[in-house]
C-alpha cells in the first residue's frame, strides 16, 4: 500500500466514531439526496438484474438501511478497517468488508449497481481510470452507478485539519464534467446529473450523477 493510501486509511480509522456522531440522521434531513438515491433504487429494481448492489466507500454504513428499505441488498466495502468495524457494530444485519476501490472484492458483472456516495473524491488523477474501470467491471450490463460528490475545480486539497483530530489527507473536488467523462470512458451512459448550492455548513456545491452501464 502506498504512503498516501496508508495516510487516508489511518485518517479515516481515526475519524470513524466522529463520523458516526456527525452523520447520524443526516440522510433523513436531506430530501435531495434521498431523491437521487431513490431514483437509483427504482431504476435498479426495474432493470431486472437482481437486487445485490455494492456500497463502495460505505464509511459508517449509514446508507445500508435506506437501500435495503427500497428492496435492495447492499454489501458495503471501505478502505478503513475502523469504518467497517463501526458499520458492522451499528448495522449488524448487513455485510461490510475492508477493500480498496482500485481492486474490488466482487466478481465480474456480479452486481445490479453500485453506490459511490462521496467516496470518489479521494482518488488522485493517476488512479481514476483504474477505479472507474473497476466499478464498470463489477456491474452487470444495464446496471446502474450513482455517485454524490463535492463539485469543484479538481485541484488537490488537504483535508482533515479543521476537524481537530490530528489527521490530514488528500481530497479532490472534481468538476461535473470530469465525473461524467470518467463514467462515460469506463462504459456507462449518463441517465441523470444534477447539483445543488452549498448549504449552511458546506463550502462547495454538491453534484450527483446517475449512469447506466452499456
PDB file of C-alpha atoms in Angstrom:
ATOM      1  CA  UNK A   1       0.000   0.000   0.000  1.00  0.00           C
ATOM      2  CA  UNK A   2       1.423   3.388  -0.980  1.00  0.00           C
ATOM      3  CA  UNK A   3       2.013   6.157   1.556  1.00  0.00           C
ATOM      4  CA  UNK A   4      -0.975   8.284   0.521  1.00  0.00           C
ATOM      5  CA  UNK A   5      -3.350   5.329   0.796  1.00  0.00           C
ATOM      6  CA  UNK A   6      -1.902   4.497   4.205  1.00  0.00           C
ATOM      7  CA  UNK A   7      -2.456   8.100   5.270  1.00  0.00           C
ATOM      8  CA  UNK A   8      -6.043   8.068   4.043  1.00  0.00           C
ATOM      9  CA  UNK A   9      -6.801   4.771   5.769  1.00  0.00           C
ATOM     10  CA  UNK A  10      -5.235   5.869   9.066  1.00  0.00           C
ATOM     11  CA  UNK A  11      -7.079   9.188   8.979  1.00  0.00           C
ATOM     12  CA  UNK A  12     -10.456   7.549   8.471  1.00  0.00           C
ATOM     13  CA  UNK A  13      -9.694   4.961  11.124  1.00  0.00           C
ATOM     14  CA  UNK A  14      -9.271   7.893  13.488  1.00  0.00           C
ATOM     15  CA  UNK A  15     -12.451   9.592  12.267  1.00  0.00           C
ATOM     16  CA  UNK A  16     -14.804   6.600  12.358  1.00  0.00           C
ATOM     17  CA  UNK A  17     -16.539   7.374  15.637  1.00  0.00           C
ATOM     18  CA  UNK A  18     -16.564  11.094  14.800  1.00  0.00           C
ATOM     19  CA  UNK A  19     -18.486  10.366  11.590  1.00  0.00           C
ATOM     20  CA  UNK A  20     -20.890   8.045  13.403  1.00  0.00           C
ATOM     21  CA  UNK A  21     -21.956  11.029  15.504  1.00  0.00           C
ATOM     22  CA  UNK A  22     -21.706  13.679  12.801  1.00  0.00           C
ATOM     23  CA  UNK A  23     -23.684  11.805  10.159  1.00  0.00           C
ATOM     24  CA  UNK A  24     -26.364  10.308  12.395  1.00  0.00           C
ATOM     25  CA  UNK A  25     -29.753  11.125  10.878  1.00  0.00           C
ATOM     26  CA  UNK A  26     -28.281  13.301   8.128  1.00  0.00           C
ATOM     27  CA  UNK A  27     -29.887  11.409   5.240  1.00  0.00           C
ATOM     28  CA  UNK A  28     -33.330  11.833   6.798  1.00  0.00           C
ATOM     29  CA  UNK A  29     -32.855  15.603   6.713  1.00  0.00           C
ATOM     30  CA  UNK A  30     -31.694  15.761   3.065  1.00  0.00           C
ATOM     31  CA  UNK A  31     -34.592  15.199   0.639  1.00  0.00           C
ATOM     32  CA  UNK A  32     -32.467  15.851  -2.457  1.00  0.00           C
ATOM     33  CA  UNK A  33     -30.012  13.104  -1.539  1.00  0.00           C
ATOM     34  CA  UNK A  34     -32.850  10.710  -0.762  1.00  0.00           C
ATOM     35  CA  UNK A  35     -34.455  11.551  -4.098  1.00  0.00           C
ATOM     36  CA  UNK A  36     -31.275  10.752  -6.051  1.00  0.00           C
ATOM     37  CA  UNK A  37     -30.703   7.535  -4.128  1.00  0.00           C
ATOM     38  CA  UNK A  38     -34.371   6.666  -4.530  1.00  0.00           C
ATOM     39  CA  UNK A  39     -34.151   7.098  -8.301  1.00  0.00           C
ATOM     40  CA  UNK A  40     -31.135   4.790  -8.369  1.00  0.00           C
ATOM     41  CA  UNK A  41     -33.012   2.191  -6.326  1.00  0.00           C
ATOM     42  CA  UNK A  42     -36.122   2.392  -8.504  1.00  0.00           C
ATOM     43  CA  UNK A  43     -34.175   2.063 -11.755  1.00  0.00           C
ATOM     44  CA  UNK A  44     -32.039  -0.757 -10.386  1.00  0.00           C
ATOM     45  CA  UNK A  45     -35.068  -2.730  -9.266  1.00  0.00           C
ATOM     46  CA  UNK A  46     -36.831  -2.141 -12.596  1.00  0.00           C
ATOM     47  CA  UNK A  47     -33.812  -3.337 -14.592  1.00  0.00           C
ATOM     48  CA  UNK A  48     -34.470  -6.918 -13.506  1.00  0.00           C
ATOM     49  CA  UNK A  49     -30.810  -7.703 -12.877  1.00  0.00           C
ATOM     50  CA  UNK A  50     -31.198  -8.742  -9.262  1.00  0.00           C
ATOM     51  CA  UNK A  51     -31.043  -6.790  -6.036  1.00  0.00           C
ATOM     52  CA  UNK A  52     -27.406  -7.149  -4.983  1.00  0.00           C
ATOM     53  CA  UNK A  53     -25.502  -3.874  -5.046  1.00  0.00           C
ATOM     54  CA  UNK A  54     -22.192  -2.545  -3.776  1.00  0.00           C
ATOM     55  CA  UNK A  55     -21.951   0.389  -1.372  1.00  0.00           C
ATOM     56  CA  UNK A  56     -18.450   1.470  -2.348  1.00  0.00           C
ATOM     57  CA  UNK A  57     -16.678   3.516   0.279  1.00  0.00           C
ATOM     58  CA  UNK A  58     -19.512   2.797   2.667  1.00  0.00           C
ATOM     59  CA  UNK A  59     -17.929   4.551   5.636  1.00  0.00           C
ATOM     60  CA  UNK A  60     -20.056   4.071   8.749  1.00  0.00           C
ATOM     61  CA  UNK A  61     -22.624   2.030   6.804  1.00  0.00           C
ATOM     62  CA  UNK A  62     -25.224   4.766   7.129  1.00  0.00           C
ATOM     63  CA  UNK A  63     -26.851   4.118   3.725  1.00  0.00           C
ATOM     64  CA  UNK A  64     -27.428   0.389   4.220  1.00  0.00           C
ATOM     65  CA  UNK A  65     -30.811   0.592   5.931  1.00  0.00           C
ATOM     66  CA  UNK A  66     -32.169   3.079   3.399  1.00  0.00           C
ATOM     67  CA  UNK A  67     -31.035   0.992   0.422  1.00  0.00           C
ATOM     68  CA  UNK A  68     -32.486  -2.161   1.962  1.00  0.00           C
ATOM     69  CA  UNK A  69     -35.800  -0.406   2.621  1.00  0.00           C
ATOM     70  CA  UNK A  70     -36.019   0.203  -1.138  1.00  0.00           C
ATOM     71  CA  UNK A  71     -35.748  -3.538  -1.791  1.00  0.00           C
ATOM     72  CA  UNK A  72     -32.015  -3.827  -2.496  1.00  0.00           C
ATOM     73  CA  UNK A  73     -29.335  -5.906  -0.761  1.00  0.00           C
ATOM     74  CA  UNK A  74     -26.255  -3.750  -0.211  1.00  0.00           C
ATOM     75  CA  UNK A  75     -22.775  -5.027   0.561  1.00  0.00           C
ATOM     76  CA  UNK A  76     -20.532  -2.293   1.887  1.00  0.00           C
ATOM     77  CA  UNK A  77     -16.790  -2.013   1.363  1.00  0.00           C
ATOM     78  CA  UNK A  78     -14.411   0.587   2.738  1.00  0.00           C
ATOM     79  CA  UNK A  79     -10.680   1.179   2.868  1.00  0.00           C
ATOM     80  CA  UNK A  80     -10.775   1.849   6.612  1.00  0.00           C
ATOM     81  CA  UNK A  81     -10.947  -1.137   8.991  1.00  0.00           C
ATOM     82  CA  UNK A  82     -12.373   1.103  11.708  1.00  0.00           C
ATOM     83  CA  UNK A  83     -15.153   2.326   9.433  1.00  0.00           C
ATOM     84  CA  UNK A  84     -16.003  -1.292   8.685  1.00  0.00           C
ATOM     85  CA  UNK A  85     -15.909  -2.127  12.391  1.00  0.00           C
ATOM     86  CA  UNK A  86     -18.426   0.572  13.327  1.00  0.00           C
ATOM     87  CA  UNK A  87     -20.599  -0.312  10.325  1.00  0.00           C
ATOM     88  CA  UNK A  88     -20.739  -3.954  11.446  1.00  0.00           C
ATOM     89  CA  UNK A  89     -21.474  -2.865  15.002  1.00  0.00           C
ATOM     90  CA  UNK A  90     -24.247  -0.405  14.147  1.00  0.00           C
ATOM     91  CA  UNK A  91     -25.800  -2.325  11.212  1.00  0.00           C
ATOM     92  CA  UNK A  92     -25.300  -6.000  12.099  1.00  0.00           C
ATOM     93  CA  UNK A  93     -27.860  -7.224   9.573  1.00  0.00           C
ATOM     94  CA  UNK A  94     -25.677  -6.117   6.657  1.00  0.00           C
ATOM     95  CA  UNK A  95     -22.372  -7.215   5.157  1.00  0.00           C
ATOM     96  CA  UNK A  96     -19.295  -4.962   5.304  1.00  0.00           C
ATOM     97  CA  UNK A  97     -15.706  -5.692   4.302  1.00  0.00           C
ATOM     98  CA  UNK A  98     -12.379  -3.898   4.048  1.00  0.00           C
ATOM     99  CA  UNK A  99     -11.434  -3.299   0.416  1.00  0.00           C
ATOM    100  CA  UNK A 100      -9.746  -0.854  -1.941  1.00  0.00           C
ATOM    101  CA  UNK A 101     -11.766   0.832  -4.685  1.00  0.00           C
ATOM    102  CA  UNK A 102      -8.971   0.043  -7.120  1.00  0.00           C
ATOM    103  CA  UNK A 103      -9.406  -3.695  -6.513  1.00  0.00           C
ATOM    104  CA  UNK A 104     -12.970  -4.501  -5.542  1.00  0.00           C
ATOM    105  CA  UNK A 105     -13.838  -7.909  -3.994  1.00  0.00           C
ATOM    106  CA  UNK A 106     -16.675  -8.634  -6.423  1.00  0.00           C
ATOM    107  CA  UNK A 107     -16.814 -10.974  -9.402  1.00  0.00           C
ATOM    108  CA  UNK A 108     -17.114  -9.565 -12.912  1.00  0.00           C
ATOM    109  CA  UNK A 109     -20.649  -8.369 -13.782  1.00  0.00           C
ATOM    110  CA  UNK A 110     -21.964  -9.629 -10.437  1.00  0.00           C
ATOM    111  CA  UNK A 111     -23.836  -6.550  -9.190  1.00  0.00           C
ATOM    112  CA  UNK A 112     -27.027  -4.827 -10.272  1.00  0.00           C
ATOM    113  CA  UNK A 113     -25.497  -1.499  -9.320  1.00  0.00           C
ATOM    114  CA  UNK A 114     -23.005   0.442  -7.227  1.00  0.00           C
ATOM    115  CA  UNK A 115     -23.384   3.427  -4.909  1.00  0.00           C
ATOM    116  CA  UNK A 116     -20.372   5.737  -4.519  1.00  0.00           C
ATOM    117  CA  UNK A 117     -21.631   8.324  -2.047  1.00  0.00           C
ATOM    118  CA  UNK A 118     -18.862  10.888  -1.552  1.00  0.00           C
ATOM    119  CA  UNK A 119     -16.294   8.121  -1.897  1.00  0.00           C
ATOM    120  CA  UNK A 120     -14.632   9.030  -5.216  1.00  0.00           C
ATOM    121  CA  UNK A 121     -13.239  12.356  -4.041  1.00  0.00           C
ATOM    122  CA  UNK A 122     -10.073  10.784  -2.612  1.00  0.00           C
ATOM    123  CA  UNK A 123      -8.820   9.455  -5.954  1.00  0.00           C
ATOM    124  CA  UNK A 124      -5.660  11.123  -7.307  1.00  0.00           C
ATOM    125  CA  UNK A 125      -5.601  11.674 -11.077  1.00  0.00           C
ATOM    126  CA  UNK A 126      -3.375   8.644 -11.672  1.00  0.00           C
ATOM    127  CA  UNK A 127      -5.879   6.268 -10.037  1.00  0.00           C
ATOM    128  CA  UNK A 128      -9.147   7.498 -11.511  1.00  0.00           C
ATOM    129  CA  UNK A 129      -9.201   5.467 -14.729  1.00  0.00           C
ATOM    130  CA  UNK A 130      -8.402   2.280 -12.770  1.00  0.00           C
ATOM    131  CA  UNK A 131     -11.087   2.949 -10.178  1.00  0.00           C
ATOM    132  CA  UNK A 132     -13.841   3.755 -12.650  1.00  0.00           C
ATOM    133  CA  UNK A 133     -12.901   0.682 -14.684  1.00  0.00           C
ATOM    134  CA  UNK A 134     -13.271  -1.414 -11.531  1.00  0.00           C
ATOM    135  CA  UNK A 135     -16.751  -0.016 -10.972  1.00  0.00           C
ATOM    136  CA  UNK A 136     -17.683  -0.898 -14.539  1.00  0.00           C
ATOM    137  CA  UNK A 137     -16.162  -4.369 -14.203  1.00  0.00           C
ATOM    138  CA  UNK A 138     -18.404  -5.422 -11.320  1.00  0.00           C
ATOM    139  CA  UNK A 139     -21.705  -4.013 -12.656  1.00  0.00           C
ATOM    140  CA  UNK A 140     -23.872  -6.042 -14.989  1.00  0.00           C
ATOM    141  CA  UNK A 141     -24.698  -4.537 -18.398  1.00  0.00           C
ATOM    142  CA  UNK A 142     -27.832  -2.496 -17.867  1.00  0.00           C
ATOM    143  CA  UNK A 143     -26.973  -1.931 -14.200  1.00  0.00           C
ATOM    144  CA  UNK A 144     -26.510   1.451 -12.578  1.00  0.00           C
ATOM    145  CA  UNK A 145     -23.929   3.601 -10.842  1.00  0.00           C
ATOM    146  CA  UNK A 146     -24.861   6.556  -8.663  1.00  0.00           C
ATOM    147  CA  UNK A 147     -22.448   8.984  -7.071  1.00  0.00           C
ATOM    148  CA  UNK A 148     -22.569  12.120  -4.955  1.00  0.00           C
ATOM    149  CA  UNK A 149     -19.539  14.372  -4.898  1.00  0.00           C
ATOM    150  CA  UNK A 150     -18.286  17.815  -3.960  1.00  0.00           C
ATOM    151  CA  UNK A 151     -18.241  19.805  -7.183  1.00  0.00           C
ATOM    152  CA  UNK A 152     -15.151  21.898  -7.802  1.00  0.00           C
ATOM    153  CA  UNK A 153     -12.062  22.516  -9.899  1.00  0.00           C
ATOM    154  CA  UNK A 154     -10.274  19.204  -9.400  1.00  0.00           C
ATOM    155  CA  UNK A 155      -7.333  20.694  -7.509  1.00  0.00           C
ATOM    156  CA  UNK A 156      -5.666  18.868  -4.650  1.00  0.00           C
ATOM    157  CA  UNK A 157      -6.900  19.869  -1.208  1.00  0.00           C
ATOM    158  CA  UNK A 158      -5.528  18.827   2.155  1.00  0.00           C
ATOM    159  CA  UNK A 159      -8.443  17.938   4.367  1.00  0.00           C
ATOM    160  CA  UNK A 160      -8.978  16.872   7.960  1.00  0.00           C
ATOM    161  CA  UNK A 161      -7.044  19.536   9.834  1.00  0.00           C
ATOM    162  CA  UNK A 162     -10.131  21.613  10.640  1.00  0.00           C
ATOM    163  CA  UNK A 163     -11.765  18.650  12.390  1.00  0.00           C
ATOM    164  CA  UNK A 164      -9.210  18.914  15.161  1.00  0.00           C
ATOM    165  CA  UNK A 165      -8.429  15.188  15.394  1.00  0.00           C
ATOM    166  CA  UNK A 166      -4.809  15.396  14.278  1.00  0.00           C
ATOM    167  CA  UNK A 167      -5.408  13.867  10.840  1.00  0.00           C
ATOM    168  CA  UNK A 168      -4.852  15.067   7.281  1.00  0.00           C
ATOM    169  CA  UNK A 169      -5.455  13.514   3.878  1.00  0.00           C
ATOM    170  CA  UNK A 170      -5.722  14.420   0.194  1.00  0.00           C
ATOM    171  CA  UNK A 171      -9.065  15.122  -1.480  1.00  0.00           C
ATOM    172  CA  UNK A 172     -10.224  16.462  -4.823  1.00  0.00           C
ATOM    173  CA  UNK A 173     -13.459  18.318  -5.580  1.00  0.00           C
ATOM    174  CA  UNK A 174     -13.998  17.113  -9.163  1.00  0.00           C
ATOM    175  CA  UNK A 175     -15.990  19.010 -11.747  1.00  0.00           C
ATOM    176  CA  UNK A 176     -19.281  17.556 -13.025  1.00  0.00           C
ATOM    177  CA  UNK A 177     -17.698  17.481 -16.491  1.00  0.00           C
ATOM    178  CA  UNK A 178     -14.839  15.268 -15.333  1.00  0.00           C
ATOM    179  CA  UNK A 179     -17.160  12.969 -13.412  1.00  0.00           C
ATOM    180  CA  UNK A 180     -19.332  12.475 -16.475  1.00  0.00           C
ATOM    181  CA  UNK A 181     -16.297  11.935 -18.694  1.00  0.00           C
ATOM    182  CA  UNK A 182     -14.881   9.342 -16.319  1.00  0.00           C
ATOM    183  CA  UNK A 183     -18.052   7.258 -16.161  1.00  0.00           C
ATOM    184  CA  UNK A 184     -18.520   7.508 -19.925  1.00  0.00           C
ATOM    185  CA  UNK A 185     -14.965   6.348 -20.638  1.00  0.00           C
ATOM    186  CA  UNK A 186     -15.492   3.426 -18.259  1.00  0.00           C
ATOM    187  CA  UNK A 187     -18.532   2.205 -20.192  1.00  0.00           C
ATOM    188  CA  UNK A 188     -21.534   3.957 -18.661  1.00  0.00           C
ATOM    189  CA  UNK A 189     -24.025   6.375 -20.181  1.00  0.00           C
ATOM    190  CA  UNK A 190     -25.479   9.256 -18.199  1.00  0.00           C
ATOM    191  CA  UNK A 191     -29.096   8.923 -17.117  1.00  0.00           C
ATOM    192  CA  UNK A 192     -29.294  11.883 -14.744  1.00  0.00           C
ATOM    193  CA  UNK A 193     -27.000  14.595 -13.490  1.00  0.00           C
ATOM    194  CA  UNK A 194     -27.711  17.462 -11.151  1.00  0.00           C
ATOM    195  CA  UNK A 195     -26.450  19.555  -8.302  1.00  0.00           C
ATOM    196  CA  UNK A 196     -27.329  21.977  -5.580  1.00  0.00           C
ATOM    197  CA  UNK A 197     -25.724  25.028  -3.987  1.00  0.00           C
ATOM    198  CA  UNK A 198     -23.708  24.698  -0.806  1.00  0.00           C
ATOM    199  CA  UNK A 199     -25.839  24.751   2.331  1.00  0.00           C
ATOM    200  CA  UNK A 200     -25.020  26.499   5.611  1.00  0.00           C
ATOM    201  CA  UNK A 201     -22.130  24.370   6.822  1.00  0.00           C
ATOM    202  CA  UNK A 202     -20.840  23.386   3.380  1.00  0.00           C
ATOM    203  CA  UNK A 203     -18.074  25.119   1.461  1.00  0.00           C
ATOM    204  CA  UNK A 204     -18.805  23.873  -2.060  1.00  0.00           C
ATOM    205  CA  UNK A 205     -21.750  22.908  -4.287  1.00  0.00           C
ATOM    206  CA  UNK A 206     -22.720  19.231  -4.361  1.00  0.00           C
ATOM    207  CA  UNK A 207     -23.022  17.158  -7.511  1.00  0.00           C
ATOM    208  CA  UNK A 208     -24.980  13.995  -8.347  1.00  0.00           C
ATOM    209  CA  UNK A 209     -24.584  11.626 -11.283  1.00  0.00           C
ATOM    210  CA  UNK A 210     -26.561   8.510 -12.203  1.00  0.00           C
ATOM    211  CA  UNK A 211     -25.365   6.365 -15.093  1.00  0.00           C
ATOM    212  CA  UNK A 212     -26.252   3.060 -16.755  1.00  0.00           C
ATOM    213  CA  UNK A 213     -23.686   0.507 -17.887  1.00  0.00           C
ATOM    214  CA  UNK A 214     -23.906  -0.063 -21.611  1.00  0.00           C
TER     215      UNK A 214
END
